[in-house]
Tab-separated table of C-alpha atoms in Angstrom:
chain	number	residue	atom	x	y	z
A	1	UNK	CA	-42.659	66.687	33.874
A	2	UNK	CA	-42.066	68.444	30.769
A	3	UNK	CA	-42.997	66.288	28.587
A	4	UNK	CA	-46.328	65.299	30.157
A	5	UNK	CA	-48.304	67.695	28.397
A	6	UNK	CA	-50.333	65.459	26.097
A	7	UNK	CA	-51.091	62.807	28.594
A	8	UNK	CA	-52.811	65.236	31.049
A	9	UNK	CA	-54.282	67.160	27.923
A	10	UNK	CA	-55.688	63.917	26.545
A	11	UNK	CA	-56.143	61.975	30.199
A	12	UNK	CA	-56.598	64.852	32.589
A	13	UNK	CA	-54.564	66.294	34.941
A	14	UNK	CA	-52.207	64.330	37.061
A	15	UNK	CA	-51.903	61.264	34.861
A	16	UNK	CA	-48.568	59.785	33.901
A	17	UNK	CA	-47.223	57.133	31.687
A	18	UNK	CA	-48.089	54.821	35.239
A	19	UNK	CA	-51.241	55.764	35.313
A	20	UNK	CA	-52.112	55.066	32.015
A	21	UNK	CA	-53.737	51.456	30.592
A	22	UNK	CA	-53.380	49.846	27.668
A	23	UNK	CA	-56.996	50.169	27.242
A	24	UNK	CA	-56.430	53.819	27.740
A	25	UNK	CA	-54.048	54.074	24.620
A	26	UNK	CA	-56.160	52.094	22.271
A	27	UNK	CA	-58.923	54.351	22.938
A	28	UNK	CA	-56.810	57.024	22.318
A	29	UNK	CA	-55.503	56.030	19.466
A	30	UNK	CA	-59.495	55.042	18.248
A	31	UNK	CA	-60.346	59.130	19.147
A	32	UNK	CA	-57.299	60.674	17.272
A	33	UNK	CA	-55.489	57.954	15.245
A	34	UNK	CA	-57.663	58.632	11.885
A	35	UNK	CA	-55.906	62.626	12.490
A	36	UNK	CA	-52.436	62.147	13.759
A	37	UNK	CA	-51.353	58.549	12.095
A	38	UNK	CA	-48.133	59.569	10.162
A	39	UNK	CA	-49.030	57.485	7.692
A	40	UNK	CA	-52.344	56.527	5.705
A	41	UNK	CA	-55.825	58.472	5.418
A	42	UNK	CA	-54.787	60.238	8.467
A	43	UNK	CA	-51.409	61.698	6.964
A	44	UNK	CA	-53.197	62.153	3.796
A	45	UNK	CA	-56.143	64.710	5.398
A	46	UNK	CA	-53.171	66.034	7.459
A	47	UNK	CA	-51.320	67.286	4.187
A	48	UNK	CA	-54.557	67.894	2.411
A	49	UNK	CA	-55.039	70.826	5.238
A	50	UNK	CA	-51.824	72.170	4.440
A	51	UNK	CA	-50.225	70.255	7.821
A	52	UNK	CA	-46.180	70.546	8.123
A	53	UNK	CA	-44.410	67.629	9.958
A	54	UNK	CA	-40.575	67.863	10.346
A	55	UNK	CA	-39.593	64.461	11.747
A	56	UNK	CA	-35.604	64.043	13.595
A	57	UNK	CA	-34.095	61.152	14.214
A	58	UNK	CA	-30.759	60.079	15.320
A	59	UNK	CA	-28.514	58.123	13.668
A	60	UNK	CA	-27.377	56.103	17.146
A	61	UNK	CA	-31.303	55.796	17.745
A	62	UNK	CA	-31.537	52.178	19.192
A	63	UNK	CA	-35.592	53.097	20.036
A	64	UNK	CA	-36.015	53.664	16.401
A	65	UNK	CA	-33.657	52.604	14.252
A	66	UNK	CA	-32.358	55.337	11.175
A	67	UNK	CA	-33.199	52.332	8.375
A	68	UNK	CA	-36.457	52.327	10.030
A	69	UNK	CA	-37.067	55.934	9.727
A	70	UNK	CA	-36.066	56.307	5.934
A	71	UNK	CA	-38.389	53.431	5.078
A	72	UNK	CA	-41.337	55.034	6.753
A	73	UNK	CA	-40.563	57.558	4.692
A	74	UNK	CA	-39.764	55.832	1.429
A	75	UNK	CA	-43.024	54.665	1.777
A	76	UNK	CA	-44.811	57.439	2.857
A	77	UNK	CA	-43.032	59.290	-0.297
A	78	UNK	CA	-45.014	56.498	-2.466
A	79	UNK	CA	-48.155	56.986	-0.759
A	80	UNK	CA	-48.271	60.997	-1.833
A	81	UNK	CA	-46.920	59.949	-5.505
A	82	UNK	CA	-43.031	60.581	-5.397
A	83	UNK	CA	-40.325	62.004	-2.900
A	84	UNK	CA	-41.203	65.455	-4.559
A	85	UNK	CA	-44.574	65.613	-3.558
A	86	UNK	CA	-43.853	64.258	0.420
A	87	UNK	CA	-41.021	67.115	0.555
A	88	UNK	CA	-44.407	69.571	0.177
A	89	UNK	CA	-45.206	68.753	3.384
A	90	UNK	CA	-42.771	66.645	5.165
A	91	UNK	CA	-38.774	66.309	5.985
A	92	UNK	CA	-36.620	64.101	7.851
A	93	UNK	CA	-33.398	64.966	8.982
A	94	UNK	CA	-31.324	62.116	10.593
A	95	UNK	CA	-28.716	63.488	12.776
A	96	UNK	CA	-25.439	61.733	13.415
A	97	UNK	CA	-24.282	60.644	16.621
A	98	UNK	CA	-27.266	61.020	18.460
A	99	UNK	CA	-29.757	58.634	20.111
A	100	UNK	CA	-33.366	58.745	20.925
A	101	UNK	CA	-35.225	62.021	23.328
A	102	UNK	CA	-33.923	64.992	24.088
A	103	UNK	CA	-30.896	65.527	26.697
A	104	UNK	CA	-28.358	63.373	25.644
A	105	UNK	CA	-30.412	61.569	23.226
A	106	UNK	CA	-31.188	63.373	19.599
A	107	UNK	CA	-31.030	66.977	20.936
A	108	UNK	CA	-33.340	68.135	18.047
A	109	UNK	CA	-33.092	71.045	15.659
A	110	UNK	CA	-32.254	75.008	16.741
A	111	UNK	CA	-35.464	77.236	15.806
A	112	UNK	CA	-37.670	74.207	15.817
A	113	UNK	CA	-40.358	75.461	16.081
A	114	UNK	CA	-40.061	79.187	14.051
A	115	UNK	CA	-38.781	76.765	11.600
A	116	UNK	CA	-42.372	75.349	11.000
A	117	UNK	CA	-44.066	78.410	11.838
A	118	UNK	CA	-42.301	79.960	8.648
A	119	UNK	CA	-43.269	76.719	6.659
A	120	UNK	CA	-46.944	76.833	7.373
A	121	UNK	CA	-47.468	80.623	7.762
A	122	UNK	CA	-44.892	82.043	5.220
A	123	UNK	CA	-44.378	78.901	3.285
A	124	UNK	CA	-40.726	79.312	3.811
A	125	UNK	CA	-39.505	75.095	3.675
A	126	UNK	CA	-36.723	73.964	5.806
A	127	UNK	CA	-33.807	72.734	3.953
A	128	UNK	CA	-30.576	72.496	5.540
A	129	UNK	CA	-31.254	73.212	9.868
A	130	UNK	CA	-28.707	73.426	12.618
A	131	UNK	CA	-28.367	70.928	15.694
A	132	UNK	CA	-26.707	72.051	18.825
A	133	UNK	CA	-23.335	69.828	19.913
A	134	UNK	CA	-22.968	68.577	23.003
A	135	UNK	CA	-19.440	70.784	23.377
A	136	UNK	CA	-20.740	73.593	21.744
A	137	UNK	CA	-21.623	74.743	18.141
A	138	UNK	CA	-23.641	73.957	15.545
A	139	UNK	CA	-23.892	71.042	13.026
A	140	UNK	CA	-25.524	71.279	9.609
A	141	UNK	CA	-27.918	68.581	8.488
A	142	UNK	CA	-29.879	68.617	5.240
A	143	UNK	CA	-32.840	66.509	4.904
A	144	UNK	CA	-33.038	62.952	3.478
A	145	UNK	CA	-32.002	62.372	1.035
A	146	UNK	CA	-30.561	65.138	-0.217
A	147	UNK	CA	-25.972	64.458	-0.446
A	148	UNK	CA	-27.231	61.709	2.574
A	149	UNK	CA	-25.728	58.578	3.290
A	150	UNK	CA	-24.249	57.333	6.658
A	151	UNK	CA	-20.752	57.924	5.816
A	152	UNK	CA	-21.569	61.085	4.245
A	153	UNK	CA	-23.342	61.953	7.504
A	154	UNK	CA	-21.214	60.527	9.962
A	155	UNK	CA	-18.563	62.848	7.911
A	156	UNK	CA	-20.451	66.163	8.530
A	157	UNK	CA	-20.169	65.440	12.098
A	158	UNK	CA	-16.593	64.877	12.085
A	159	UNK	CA	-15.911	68.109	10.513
A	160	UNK	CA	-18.458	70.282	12.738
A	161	UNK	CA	-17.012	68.675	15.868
């Protein structure tokens, strides 16, 4: 499956989300959670190493809730000093009327990934990206917080529909 790439990377070939224990995660999460944790020491020695993370959410995301995702990074913001100082090395775009994974869930950003190729190689930041819609076209999201709110951002759909 597509998106099986960092269980068999991790795990070794042929293992799925089946195949994996419980003890399996926490070990994995013993090996690589001081590195990868999004928030903490880990996040902080990410950054520190010049690390980009561009995080999407949906705004119909019943997996992970939007309120959830702005107070990870409310508090993530206070962890690196102020909003400022996160937007160095981190943004989160929530995108309206979409849910959680890709397909018909959140759909993600267009360019994603020569988007954070030109943050960490050129040091070109992302500011306002483009997500496909389902019909067609494009829809413009800035990152939070900038002009965000859920009626602000449920309006921006409307019109790009």
């Amino acid at each position: 499956a597509r998106n099986q790439w960092m269980l068999e990377w991790y795990f070794g070939p042929g293992r799925t989300p089946q195949t994996v224990s419980d003890r399996d995660l926490l070990q994995w999460m013993e090996d690589w959670g001081p590195d990868c944790n999004a928030c903490g020491e880990g996040a902080e020695r990410f950054f520190a190493r010049g690390g980009k993370m561009i995080v999407v959410g949906g705004l119909e995301d019943s997996v992970v809730p939007y309120p959830s995702m702005i107070d990870w990074y409310e508090r993530a913001a206070e962890e690196m000093g102020t909003l400022a100082d996160l937007e160095q090395s981190c943004r989160l775009y929530l995108l309206p009327g979409r849910a959680h994974g890709q397909g018909r869930g959140c759909g993600g950003i267009v360019g994603d990934t020569q988007i954070i190729v030109d943050w960490v190689e050129r040091g070109v930041a992302p500011f306002e990206v483009k997500s496909p819609l389902r019909g067609g076209g494009e829809l413009s999201v800035k990152p939070y917080p900038h002009n965000w709110t859920p009626k602000a951002a449920l309006g921006c759909a409307i019109r790009n529909i």
